[in-house]
PDB file of C-alpha atoms in Angstrom:
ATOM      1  CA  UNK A 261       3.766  14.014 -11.543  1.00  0.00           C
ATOM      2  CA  UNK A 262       4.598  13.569  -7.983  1.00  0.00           C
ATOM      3  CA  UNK A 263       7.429  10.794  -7.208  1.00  0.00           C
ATOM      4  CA  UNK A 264       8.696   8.948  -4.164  1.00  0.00           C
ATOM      5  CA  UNK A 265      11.831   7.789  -3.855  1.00  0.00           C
ATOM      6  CA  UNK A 266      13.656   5.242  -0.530  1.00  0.00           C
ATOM      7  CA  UNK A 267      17.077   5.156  -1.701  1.00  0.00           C
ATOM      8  CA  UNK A 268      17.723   1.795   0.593  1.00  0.00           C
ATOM      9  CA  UNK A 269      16.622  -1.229  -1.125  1.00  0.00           C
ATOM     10  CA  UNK A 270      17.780  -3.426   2.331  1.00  0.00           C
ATOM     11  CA  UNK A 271      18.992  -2.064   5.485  1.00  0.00           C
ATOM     12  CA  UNK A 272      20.588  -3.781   8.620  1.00  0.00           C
ATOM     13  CA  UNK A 273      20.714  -3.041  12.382  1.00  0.00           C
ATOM     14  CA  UNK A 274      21.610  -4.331  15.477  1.00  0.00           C
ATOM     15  CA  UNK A 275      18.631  -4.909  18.372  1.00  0.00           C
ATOM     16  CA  UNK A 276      18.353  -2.063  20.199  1.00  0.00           C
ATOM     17  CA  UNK A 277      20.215   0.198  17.723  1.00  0.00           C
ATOM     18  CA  UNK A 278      18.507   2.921  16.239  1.00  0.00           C
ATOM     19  CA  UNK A 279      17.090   3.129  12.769  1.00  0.00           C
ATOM     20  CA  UNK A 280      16.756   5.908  10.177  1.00  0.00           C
ATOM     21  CA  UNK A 281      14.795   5.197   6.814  1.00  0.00           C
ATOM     22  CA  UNK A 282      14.636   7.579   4.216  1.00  0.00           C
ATOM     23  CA  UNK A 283      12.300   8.743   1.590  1.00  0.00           C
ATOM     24  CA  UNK A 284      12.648  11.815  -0.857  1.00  0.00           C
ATOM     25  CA  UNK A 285       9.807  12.708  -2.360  1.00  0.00           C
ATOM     26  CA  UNK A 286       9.242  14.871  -5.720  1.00  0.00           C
ATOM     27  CA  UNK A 287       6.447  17.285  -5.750  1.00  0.00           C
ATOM     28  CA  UNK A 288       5.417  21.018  -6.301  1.00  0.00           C
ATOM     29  CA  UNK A 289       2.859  21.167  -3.026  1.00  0.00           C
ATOM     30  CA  UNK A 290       3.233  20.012   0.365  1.00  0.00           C
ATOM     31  CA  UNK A 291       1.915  16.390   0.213  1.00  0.00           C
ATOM     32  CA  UNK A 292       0.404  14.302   2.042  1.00  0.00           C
ATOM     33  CA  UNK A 293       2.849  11.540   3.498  1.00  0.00           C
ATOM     34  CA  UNK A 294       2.667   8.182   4.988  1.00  0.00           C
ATOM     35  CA  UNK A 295       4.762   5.726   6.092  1.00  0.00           C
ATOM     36  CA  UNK A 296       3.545   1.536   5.879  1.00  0.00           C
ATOM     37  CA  UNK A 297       4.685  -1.660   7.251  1.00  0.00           C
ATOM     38  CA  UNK A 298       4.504  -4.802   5.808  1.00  0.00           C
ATOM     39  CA  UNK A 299       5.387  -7.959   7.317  1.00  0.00           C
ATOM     40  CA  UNK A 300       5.897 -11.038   5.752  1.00  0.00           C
ATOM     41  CA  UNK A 301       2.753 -12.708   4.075  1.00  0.00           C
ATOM     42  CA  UNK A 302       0.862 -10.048   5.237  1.00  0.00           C
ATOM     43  CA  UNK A 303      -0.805  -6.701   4.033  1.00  0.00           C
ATOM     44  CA  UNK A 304       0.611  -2.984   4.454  1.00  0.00           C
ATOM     45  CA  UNK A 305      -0.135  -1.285   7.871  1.00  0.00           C
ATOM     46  CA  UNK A 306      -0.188   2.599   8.455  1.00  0.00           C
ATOM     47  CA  UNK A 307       2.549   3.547  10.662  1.00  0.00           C
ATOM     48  CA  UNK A 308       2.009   7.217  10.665  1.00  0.00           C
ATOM     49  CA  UNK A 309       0.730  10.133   8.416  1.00  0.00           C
ATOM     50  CA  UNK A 310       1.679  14.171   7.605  1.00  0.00           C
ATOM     51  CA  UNK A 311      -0.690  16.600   6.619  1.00  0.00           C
ATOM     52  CA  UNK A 312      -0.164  19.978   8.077  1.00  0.00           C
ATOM     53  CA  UNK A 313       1.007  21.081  11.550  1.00  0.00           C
ATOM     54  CA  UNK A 314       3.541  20.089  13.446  1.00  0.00           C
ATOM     55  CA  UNK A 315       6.481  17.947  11.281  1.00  0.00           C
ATOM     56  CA  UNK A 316       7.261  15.464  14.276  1.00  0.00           C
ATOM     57  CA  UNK A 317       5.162  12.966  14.087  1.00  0.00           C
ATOM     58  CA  UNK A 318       4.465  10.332  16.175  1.00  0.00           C
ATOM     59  CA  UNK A 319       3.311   6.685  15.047  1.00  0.00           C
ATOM     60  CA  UNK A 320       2.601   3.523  16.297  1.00  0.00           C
ATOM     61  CA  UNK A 321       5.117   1.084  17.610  1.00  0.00           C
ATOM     62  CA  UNK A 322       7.061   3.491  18.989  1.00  0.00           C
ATOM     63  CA  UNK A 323       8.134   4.987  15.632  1.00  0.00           C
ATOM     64  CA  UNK A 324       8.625   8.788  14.315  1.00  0.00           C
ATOM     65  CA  UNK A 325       9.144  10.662  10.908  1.00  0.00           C
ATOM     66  CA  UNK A 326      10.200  14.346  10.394  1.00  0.00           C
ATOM     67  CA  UNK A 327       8.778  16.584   7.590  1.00  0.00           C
ATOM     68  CA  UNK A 328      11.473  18.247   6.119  1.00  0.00           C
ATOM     69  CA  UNK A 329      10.023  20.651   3.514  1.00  0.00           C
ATOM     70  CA  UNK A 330      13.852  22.134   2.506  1.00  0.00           C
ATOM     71  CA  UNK A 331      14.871  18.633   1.691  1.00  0.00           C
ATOM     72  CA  UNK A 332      11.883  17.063   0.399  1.00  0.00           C
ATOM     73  CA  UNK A 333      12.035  14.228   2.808  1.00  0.00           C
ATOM     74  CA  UNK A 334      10.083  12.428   5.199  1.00  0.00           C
ATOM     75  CA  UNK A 335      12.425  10.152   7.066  1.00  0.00           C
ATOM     76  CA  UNK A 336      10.775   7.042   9.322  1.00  0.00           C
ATOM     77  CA  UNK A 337      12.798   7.031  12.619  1.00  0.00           C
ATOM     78  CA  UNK A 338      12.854   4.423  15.869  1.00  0.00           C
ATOM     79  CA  UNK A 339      15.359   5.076  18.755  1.00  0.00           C
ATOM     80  CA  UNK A 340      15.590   1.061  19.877  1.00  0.00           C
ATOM     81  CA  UNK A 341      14.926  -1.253  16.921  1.00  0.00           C
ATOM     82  CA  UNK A 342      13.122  -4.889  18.204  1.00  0.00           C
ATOM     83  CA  UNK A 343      13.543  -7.776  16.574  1.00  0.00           C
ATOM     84  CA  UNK A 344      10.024  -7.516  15.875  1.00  0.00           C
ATOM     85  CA  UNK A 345      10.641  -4.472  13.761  1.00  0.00           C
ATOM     86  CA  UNK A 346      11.918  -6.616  10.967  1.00  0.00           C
ATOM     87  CA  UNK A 347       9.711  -6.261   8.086  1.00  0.00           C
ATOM     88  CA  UNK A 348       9.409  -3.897   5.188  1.00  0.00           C
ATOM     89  CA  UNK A 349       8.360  -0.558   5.067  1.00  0.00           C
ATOM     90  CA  UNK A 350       6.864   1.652   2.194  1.00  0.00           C
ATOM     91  CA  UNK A 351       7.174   4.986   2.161  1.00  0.00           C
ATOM     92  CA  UNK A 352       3.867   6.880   0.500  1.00  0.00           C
ATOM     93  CA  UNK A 353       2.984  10.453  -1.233  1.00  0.00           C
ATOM     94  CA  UNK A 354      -0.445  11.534  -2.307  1.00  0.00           C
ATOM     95  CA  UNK A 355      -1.523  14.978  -3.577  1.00  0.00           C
ATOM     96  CA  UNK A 356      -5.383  16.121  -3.955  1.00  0.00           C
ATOM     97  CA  UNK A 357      -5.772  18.552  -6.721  1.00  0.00           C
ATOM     98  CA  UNK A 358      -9.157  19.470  -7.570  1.00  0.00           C
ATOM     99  CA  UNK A 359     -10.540  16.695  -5.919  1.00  0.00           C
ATOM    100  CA  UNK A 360      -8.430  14.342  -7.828  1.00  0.00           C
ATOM    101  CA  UNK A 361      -6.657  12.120  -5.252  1.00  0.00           C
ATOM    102  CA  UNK A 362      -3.305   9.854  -6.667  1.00  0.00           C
ATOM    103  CA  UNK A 363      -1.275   8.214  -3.575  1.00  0.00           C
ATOM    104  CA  UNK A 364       2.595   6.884  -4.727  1.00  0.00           C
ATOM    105  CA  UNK A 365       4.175   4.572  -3.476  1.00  0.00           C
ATOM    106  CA  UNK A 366       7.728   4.095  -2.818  1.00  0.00           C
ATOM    107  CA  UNK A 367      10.028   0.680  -3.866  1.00  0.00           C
ATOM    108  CA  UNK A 368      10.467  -0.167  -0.059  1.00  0.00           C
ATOM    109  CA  UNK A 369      12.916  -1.047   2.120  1.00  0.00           C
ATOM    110  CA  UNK A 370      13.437  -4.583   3.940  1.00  0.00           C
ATOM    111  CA  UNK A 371      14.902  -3.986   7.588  1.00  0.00           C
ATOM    112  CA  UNK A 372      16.376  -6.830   9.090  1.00  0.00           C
ATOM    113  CA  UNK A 373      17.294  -7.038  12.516  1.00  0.00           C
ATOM    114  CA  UNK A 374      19.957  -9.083  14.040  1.00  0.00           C
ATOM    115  CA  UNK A 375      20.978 -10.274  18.106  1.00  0.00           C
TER     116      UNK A 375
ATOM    117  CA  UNK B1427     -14.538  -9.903  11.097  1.00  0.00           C
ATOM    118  CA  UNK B1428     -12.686  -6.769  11.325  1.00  0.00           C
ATOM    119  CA  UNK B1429     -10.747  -4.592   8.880  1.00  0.00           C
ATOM    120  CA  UNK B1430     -10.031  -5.792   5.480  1.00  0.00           C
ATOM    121  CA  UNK B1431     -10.503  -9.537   4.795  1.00  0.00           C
ATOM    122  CA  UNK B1432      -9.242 -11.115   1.342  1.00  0.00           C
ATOM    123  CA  UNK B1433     -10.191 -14.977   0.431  1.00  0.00           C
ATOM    124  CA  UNK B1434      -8.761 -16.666  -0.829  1.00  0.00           C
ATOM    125  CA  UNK B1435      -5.429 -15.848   0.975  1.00  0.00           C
ATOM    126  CA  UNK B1436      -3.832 -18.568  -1.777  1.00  0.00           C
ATOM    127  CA  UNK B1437      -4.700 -19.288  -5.386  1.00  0.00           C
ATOM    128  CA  UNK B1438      -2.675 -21.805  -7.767  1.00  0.00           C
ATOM    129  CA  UNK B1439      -4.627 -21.589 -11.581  1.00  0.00           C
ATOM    130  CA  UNK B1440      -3.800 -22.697 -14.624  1.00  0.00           C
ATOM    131  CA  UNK B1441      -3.533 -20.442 -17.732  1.00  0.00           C
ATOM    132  CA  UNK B1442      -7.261 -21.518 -18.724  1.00  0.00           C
ATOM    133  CA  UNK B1443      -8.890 -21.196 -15.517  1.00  0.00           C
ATOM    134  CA  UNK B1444     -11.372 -18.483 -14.557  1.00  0.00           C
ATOM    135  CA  UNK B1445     -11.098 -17.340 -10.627  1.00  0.00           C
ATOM    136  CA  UNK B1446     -12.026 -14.561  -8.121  1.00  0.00           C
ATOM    137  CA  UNK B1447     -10.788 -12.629  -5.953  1.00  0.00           C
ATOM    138  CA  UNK B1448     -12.416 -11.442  -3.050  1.00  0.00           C
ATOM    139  CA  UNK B1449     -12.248  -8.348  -0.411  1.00  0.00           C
ATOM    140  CA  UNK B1450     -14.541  -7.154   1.933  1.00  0.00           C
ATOM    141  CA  UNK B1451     -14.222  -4.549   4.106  1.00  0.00           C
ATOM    142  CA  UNK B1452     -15.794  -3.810   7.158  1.00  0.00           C
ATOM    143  CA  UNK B1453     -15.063  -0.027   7.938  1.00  0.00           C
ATOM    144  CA  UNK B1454     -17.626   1.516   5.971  1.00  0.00           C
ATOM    145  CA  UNK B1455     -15.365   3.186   4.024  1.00  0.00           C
ATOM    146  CA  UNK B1456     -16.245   4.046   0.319  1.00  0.00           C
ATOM    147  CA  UNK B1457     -12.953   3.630  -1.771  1.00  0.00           C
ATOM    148  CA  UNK B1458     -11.832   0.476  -2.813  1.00  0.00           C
ATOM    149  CA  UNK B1459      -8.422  -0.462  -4.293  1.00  0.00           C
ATOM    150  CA  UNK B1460      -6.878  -3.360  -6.104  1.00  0.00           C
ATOM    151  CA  UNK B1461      -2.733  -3.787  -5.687  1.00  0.00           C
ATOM    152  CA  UNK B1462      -0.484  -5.756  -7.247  1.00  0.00           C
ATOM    153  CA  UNK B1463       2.937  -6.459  -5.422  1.00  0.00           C
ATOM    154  CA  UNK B1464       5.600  -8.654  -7.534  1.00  0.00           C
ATOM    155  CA  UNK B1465       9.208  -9.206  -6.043  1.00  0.00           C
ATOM    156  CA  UNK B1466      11.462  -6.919  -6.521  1.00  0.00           C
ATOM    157  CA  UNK B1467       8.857  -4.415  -8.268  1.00  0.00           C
ATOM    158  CA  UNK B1468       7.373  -1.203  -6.521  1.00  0.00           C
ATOM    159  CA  UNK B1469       3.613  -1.517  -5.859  1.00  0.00           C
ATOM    160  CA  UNK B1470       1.712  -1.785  -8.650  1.00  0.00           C
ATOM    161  CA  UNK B1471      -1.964   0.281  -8.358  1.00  0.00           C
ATOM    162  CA  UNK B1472      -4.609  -1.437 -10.859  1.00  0.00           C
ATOM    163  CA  UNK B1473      -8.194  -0.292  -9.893  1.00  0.00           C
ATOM    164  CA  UNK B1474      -9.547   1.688  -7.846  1.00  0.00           C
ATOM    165  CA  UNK B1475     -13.412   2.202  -7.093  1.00  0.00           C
ATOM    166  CA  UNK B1476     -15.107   5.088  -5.646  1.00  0.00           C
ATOM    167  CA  UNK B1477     -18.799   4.926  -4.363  1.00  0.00           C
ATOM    168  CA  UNK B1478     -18.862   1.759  -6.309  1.00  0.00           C
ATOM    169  CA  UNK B1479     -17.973   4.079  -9.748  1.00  0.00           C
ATOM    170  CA  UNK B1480     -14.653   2.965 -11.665  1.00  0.00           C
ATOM    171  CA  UNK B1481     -12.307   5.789 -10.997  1.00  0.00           C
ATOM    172  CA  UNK B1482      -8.633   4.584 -12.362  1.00  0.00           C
ATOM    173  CA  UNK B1483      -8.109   2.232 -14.488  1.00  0.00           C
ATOM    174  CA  UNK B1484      -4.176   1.844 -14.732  1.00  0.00           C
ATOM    175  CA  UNK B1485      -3.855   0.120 -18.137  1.00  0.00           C
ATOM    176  CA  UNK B1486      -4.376  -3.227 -16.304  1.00  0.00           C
ATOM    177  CA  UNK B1487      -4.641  -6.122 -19.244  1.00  0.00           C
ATOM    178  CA  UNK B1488      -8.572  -7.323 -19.856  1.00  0.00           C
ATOM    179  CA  UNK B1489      -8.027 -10.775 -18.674  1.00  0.00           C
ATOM    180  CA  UNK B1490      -8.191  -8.916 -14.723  1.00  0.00           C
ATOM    181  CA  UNK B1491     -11.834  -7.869 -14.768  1.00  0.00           C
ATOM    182  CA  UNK B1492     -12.837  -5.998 -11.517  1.00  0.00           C
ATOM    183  CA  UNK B1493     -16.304  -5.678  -9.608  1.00  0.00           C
ATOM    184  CA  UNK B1494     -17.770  -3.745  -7.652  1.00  0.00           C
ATOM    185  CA  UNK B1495     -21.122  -4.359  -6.605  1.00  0.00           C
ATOM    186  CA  UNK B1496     -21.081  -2.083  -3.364  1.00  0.00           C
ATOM    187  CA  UNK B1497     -18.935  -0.056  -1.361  1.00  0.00           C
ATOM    188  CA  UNK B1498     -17.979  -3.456   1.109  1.00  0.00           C
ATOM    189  CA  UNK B1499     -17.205  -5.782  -1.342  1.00  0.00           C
ATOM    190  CA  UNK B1500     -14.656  -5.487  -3.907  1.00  0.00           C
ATOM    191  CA  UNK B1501     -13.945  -8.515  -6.902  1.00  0.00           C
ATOM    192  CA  UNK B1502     -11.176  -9.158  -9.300  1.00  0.00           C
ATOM    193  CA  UNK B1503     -12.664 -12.064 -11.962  1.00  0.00           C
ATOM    194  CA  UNK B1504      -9.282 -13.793 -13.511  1.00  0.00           C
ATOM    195  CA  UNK B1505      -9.385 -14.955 -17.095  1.00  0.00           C
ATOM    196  CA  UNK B1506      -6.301 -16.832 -19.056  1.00  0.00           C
ATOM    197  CA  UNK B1507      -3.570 -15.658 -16.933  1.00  0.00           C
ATOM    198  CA  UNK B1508      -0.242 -15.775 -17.656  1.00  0.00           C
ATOM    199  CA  UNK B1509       2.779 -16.880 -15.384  1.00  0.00           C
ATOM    200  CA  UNK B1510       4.065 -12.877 -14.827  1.00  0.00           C
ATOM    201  CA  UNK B1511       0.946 -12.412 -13.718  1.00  0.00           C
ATOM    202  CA  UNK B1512       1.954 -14.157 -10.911  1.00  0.00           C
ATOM    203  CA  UNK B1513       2.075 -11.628  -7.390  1.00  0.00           C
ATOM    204  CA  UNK B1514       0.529 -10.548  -4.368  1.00  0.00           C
ATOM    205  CA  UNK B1515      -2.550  -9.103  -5.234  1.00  0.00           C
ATOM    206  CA  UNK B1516      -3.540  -6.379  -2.392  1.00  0.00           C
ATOM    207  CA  UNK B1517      -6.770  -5.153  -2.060  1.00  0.00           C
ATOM    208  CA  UNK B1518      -7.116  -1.737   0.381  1.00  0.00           C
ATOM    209  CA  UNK B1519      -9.574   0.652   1.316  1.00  0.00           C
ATOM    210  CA  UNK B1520      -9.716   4.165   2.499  1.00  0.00           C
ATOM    211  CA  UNK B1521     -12.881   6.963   3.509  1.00  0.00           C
ATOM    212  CA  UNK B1522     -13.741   8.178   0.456  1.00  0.00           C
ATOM    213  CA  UNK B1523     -11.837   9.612  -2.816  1.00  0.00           C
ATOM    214  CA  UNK B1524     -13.654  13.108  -2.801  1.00  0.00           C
ATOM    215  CA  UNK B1525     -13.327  16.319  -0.842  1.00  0.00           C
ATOM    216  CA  UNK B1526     -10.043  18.061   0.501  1.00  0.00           C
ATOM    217  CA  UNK B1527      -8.370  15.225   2.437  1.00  0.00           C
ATOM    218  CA  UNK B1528      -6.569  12.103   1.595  1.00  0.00           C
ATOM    219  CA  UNK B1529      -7.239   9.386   3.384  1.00  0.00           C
ATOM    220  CA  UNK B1530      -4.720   6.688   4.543  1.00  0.00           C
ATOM    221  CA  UNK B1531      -5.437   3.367   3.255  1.00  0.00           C
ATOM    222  CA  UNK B1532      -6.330   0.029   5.105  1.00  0.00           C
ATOM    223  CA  UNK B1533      -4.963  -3.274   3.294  1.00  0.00           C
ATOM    224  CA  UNK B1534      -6.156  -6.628   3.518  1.00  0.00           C
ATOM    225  CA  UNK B1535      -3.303  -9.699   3.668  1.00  0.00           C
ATOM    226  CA  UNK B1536      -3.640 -10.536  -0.431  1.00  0.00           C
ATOM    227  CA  UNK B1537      -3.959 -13.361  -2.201  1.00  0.00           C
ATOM    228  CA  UNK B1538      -1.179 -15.040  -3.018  1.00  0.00           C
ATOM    229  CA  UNK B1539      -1.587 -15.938  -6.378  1.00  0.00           C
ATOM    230  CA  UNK B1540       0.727 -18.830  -8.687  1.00  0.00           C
ATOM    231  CA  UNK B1541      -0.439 -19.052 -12.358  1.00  0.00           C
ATOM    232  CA  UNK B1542       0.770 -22.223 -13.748  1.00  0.00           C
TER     233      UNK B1542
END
């Protein structure tokens, strides 16, 4: 059975600092990953997605995650956090076998951001 | 209205108390999902529809009772709840279920639900 795991219950950063979450994911394929955001009183929101291809990729609100098949990870990455950026974010695996689709998701981690 | 739309977005019931839950969607997608998000727990998936068909069933207690009478609309009838039941219920929808891809999912803002 596939697991996700974002070791960082609650992480802290300065405005304009830069910001590294991490998930580790268990599984014997290459998933499918996501990353979600989920501000307060409010739903989750897709930040980005892996497939395939290239294991940069690029999401909205000026974030990034890497693919890192050798490590099992799929790190969510911003170079200048806003204060906007506070919120908390859910990493995601999902495998497709046989046309059988299961999507896990990960404990989260809250990000505050402070002056 | 755009996206996923829950109502109501606040529910306060009694332990005797029948309510519903509502979701549309409005993406013409064909999965539908139910969520349950309690502090300090991961997210908790409890049904999850596919071209209106039952598809997962995660050993969710029978006084939640899901419907499904199309691929916009999406129901969750509550019977005698109890006060753990108390959460943010999430409902989300994606493409479909079937074929090679997984689809990301689209959430709606939940209902914030307090079982008294």
């Amino acid at each position: 059975a596939q697991s996700v795991t974002q070791p960082d219950i609650h992480i802290t950063v300065s405005e304009g600092a830069s910001l590294e979450l991490r998930c580790n994911y268990s599984y014997g394929a290459t998933p499918y990953l996501f990353w979600y955001v989920q501000s307060p009183g409010q739903g989750l929101q897709l930040l980005l997605k892996y497939f395939s291809g290239d294991t940069l990729v690029q999401g909205i609100k000026g974030f990034e995650a890497e693919f890192k098949r050798s490590q099992s990870s799929f790190n969510l990455r911003k170079p200048s956090v806003h204060w906007s950026d506070a919120a908390e974010y859910f990493c995601a695996v999902a495998l497709n076998s046989g046309g059988y689709q299961k999507v896990t998701f990960g404990t989260g981690t809250k990000l505050q951001v402070i002056p | 209205e755009t996206g996923v739309t829950q109502t109501p977005r606040h529910l306060v019931m009694g332990m005797t108390n029948k309510k519903s839950l509502k979701c549309e969607q409005h993406l013409g997608h064909n999965a539908m999902y139910w969520y349950k998000q309690s502090a300090k727990k991961p997210l908790e998936l409890m049904f999850v529809y596919n071209f209106k068909e039952q598809t997962e069933n995660n050993s969710v207690p029978s006084r939640f009772s899901p419907e499904c009478p199309n691929s916009s609309h999406l129901f969750l009838h509550l019977h005698t709840l109890q006060p753990e039941d108390s959460a943010l219920y999430l409902c989300a929808s994606s493409q479909n279920l079937a074929g090679p891809i997984v689809y990301e999912q689209y959430f709606g803002p939940g209902t914030r639900l307090t079982v008294t």
